[in-house]
Amino acid sequence: MEKKVRFVETALRDGQQSLIATRMRTEQMTPILKTLDECGYHSLEVWGGATFDACLRYLNEDPWERLRIIRRNVKNTKLQMLLRGQNILGYKNYADDVVDLFVKRAIENGIDIIRIFDALNDVRNLQEAAEATKKYGGECQLAMSYTKSPVHTLSYFVDLAKEMVKMGADSICIKDMAGILMPQEAYDLVSALKQEIDLPIDLHTHATSGISEMMYLKAVEAGVDYIDTAISPFSGGTSQPPTECVHLALTNAGYDTGLKTEKLGKVADYFKPVRDEFRKSGLLDPVIKDVEPKTLLYKVPGGMLSNLLSQLKQQHLEEKFQATLEEVPKVREDLGYPPLVTPLSQMVGIQAVMNVITGEPYKVVPTEIKEYVEGYYGQPPYPINKAVAKKIIRNVEPITCRPADLIAPQLASLKAEIGDLAKDEDDLLIYAMFPQLGKDFLSRKNVDFFDIPFDPIEMSLT
Ligand code: CO
């Protein structure tokens, strides 16, 4: 086997999302984009739901303009984004016409690779986004949400990957959002996938549990094609493992990484003061860099552990933390072992808290859980416990079709609603993704003092 592996740099999306709540501004990215382009990465992950949201909510930036600026400055390296299947960037299903237009505009504005995932691994929820990606000339990377349960066996993931091949995937991603994939498991999974399918395999993880570098090494030994890392100042903890360290270790082991050590050093030197600024402002909480081995024991993402604790604290019920942690796997089992990824991680967490607080399982059930049991999120990996389903939705018959089949086209009515505030398709999509937030943003965008991000290329022309 050729000893070769390529890197996906996540600092501009997942790295900063995991560590500083996605508050990096475009002007903090632009000075280093050219150097990032020269490092030799397979791709840069630069865009996703949280970056889009934070641009509108906190940064007063047009997320599309950020993408165009990055594209103008990154001429040779592929740009990639994360897309939540039929949910696009949000938490609810959209009609197919909205998915199609969003994918079209993402590609036209500069995205090369779209990583598409579904929380339940219901491939019907990936179909429309995958077709649109192919149609508009993008690279379609279909991602398997990795989780552990009696149904999530090696053959489950191999079968899922095969189905994704049939759907036209150009590459497959193992999305270990909780950082619970063990080194030997990674070796076995990547080996099995490489044996059964003929597409490049990407591996994505988070460093929360403290095993991510070991895990990457084993996966690389098994022949994984791409690994996701973050440049050191934005690495570690809930982010990805550090790019430079993984690159140096693998180079030492005889692997060709394609990366240039000196350029990576420049990128790291640039980002250190940026990180320090976020440390000083408090946005980078030191706790987030802590190692949390309990992730491995409870198979719960680190972020979910801290969310549960803070929810309980707010109600002065922190003594219920252990009981809630033990309730999570029960709720998961009752609900057919959904992977704990947004939005399912939040939904399962809240249900576990409610079960513990009320002392009676499913006495109180959030609307989202009701809709989940009714089939509106897609098909769970395993049938939902019948008694629990009956308690939650009584005699309602769950739907079994692809949930988006029940949604009529939405673009025309969205256009009518937002009217002149949307000057083009990108504006319309801002409104479609985040109706209230988007409308507020578009009203501001049309006034003179709107803050336009600084683009060194545009400036150098004058
Ligand atoms: Co991630």
Short mmCIF file of N, CA and C and ligand atoms in Angstrom, two decimals, residues 13-14 18 175 177 204-206 240, ligand 1:
data_model
loop_
_atom_site.label_atom_id
_atom_site.label_comp_id
_atom_site.label_asym_id
_atom_site.label_seq_id
_atom_site.Cartn_x
_atom_site.Cartn_y
_atom_site.Cartn_z
N ARG A 13 -13.90 26.32 10.20
CA ARG A 13 -15.27 25.89 10.48
C ARG A 13 -15.34 25.12 11.80
N ASP A 14 -15.08 23.83 11.79
CA ASP A 14 -15.32 23.05 13.00
C ASP A 14 -14.39 23.45 14.14
N SER A 18 -16.02 24.65 17.50
CA SER A 18 -15.91 23.83 18.70
C SER A 18 -15.28 24.60 19.86
N LYS A 175 -18.05 10.11 10.30
CA LYS A 175 -18.20 11.32 11.12
C LYS A 175 -18.34 10.94 12.58
N MET A 177 -18.52 12.37 15.54
CA MET A 177 -18.70 13.69 16.16
C MET A 177 -18.48 13.67 17.66
N HIS A 204 -13.37 11.90 10.37
CA HIS A 204 -13.57 13.13 11.14
C HIS A 204 -13.77 12.77 12.60
N THR A 205 -13.04 13.44 13.49
CA THR A 205 -13.25 13.18 14.92
C THR A 205 -13.07 14.45 15.72
N HIS A 206 -13.25 14.34 17.03
CA HIS A 206 -12.99 15.44 17.96
C HIS A 206 -12.09 14.92 19.06
N GLN A 240 -10.54 19.50 16.72
CA GLN A 240 -9.83 18.36 16.13
C GLN A 240 -8.39 18.31 16.66
CO CO B 1 -17.19 17.84 13.94
#
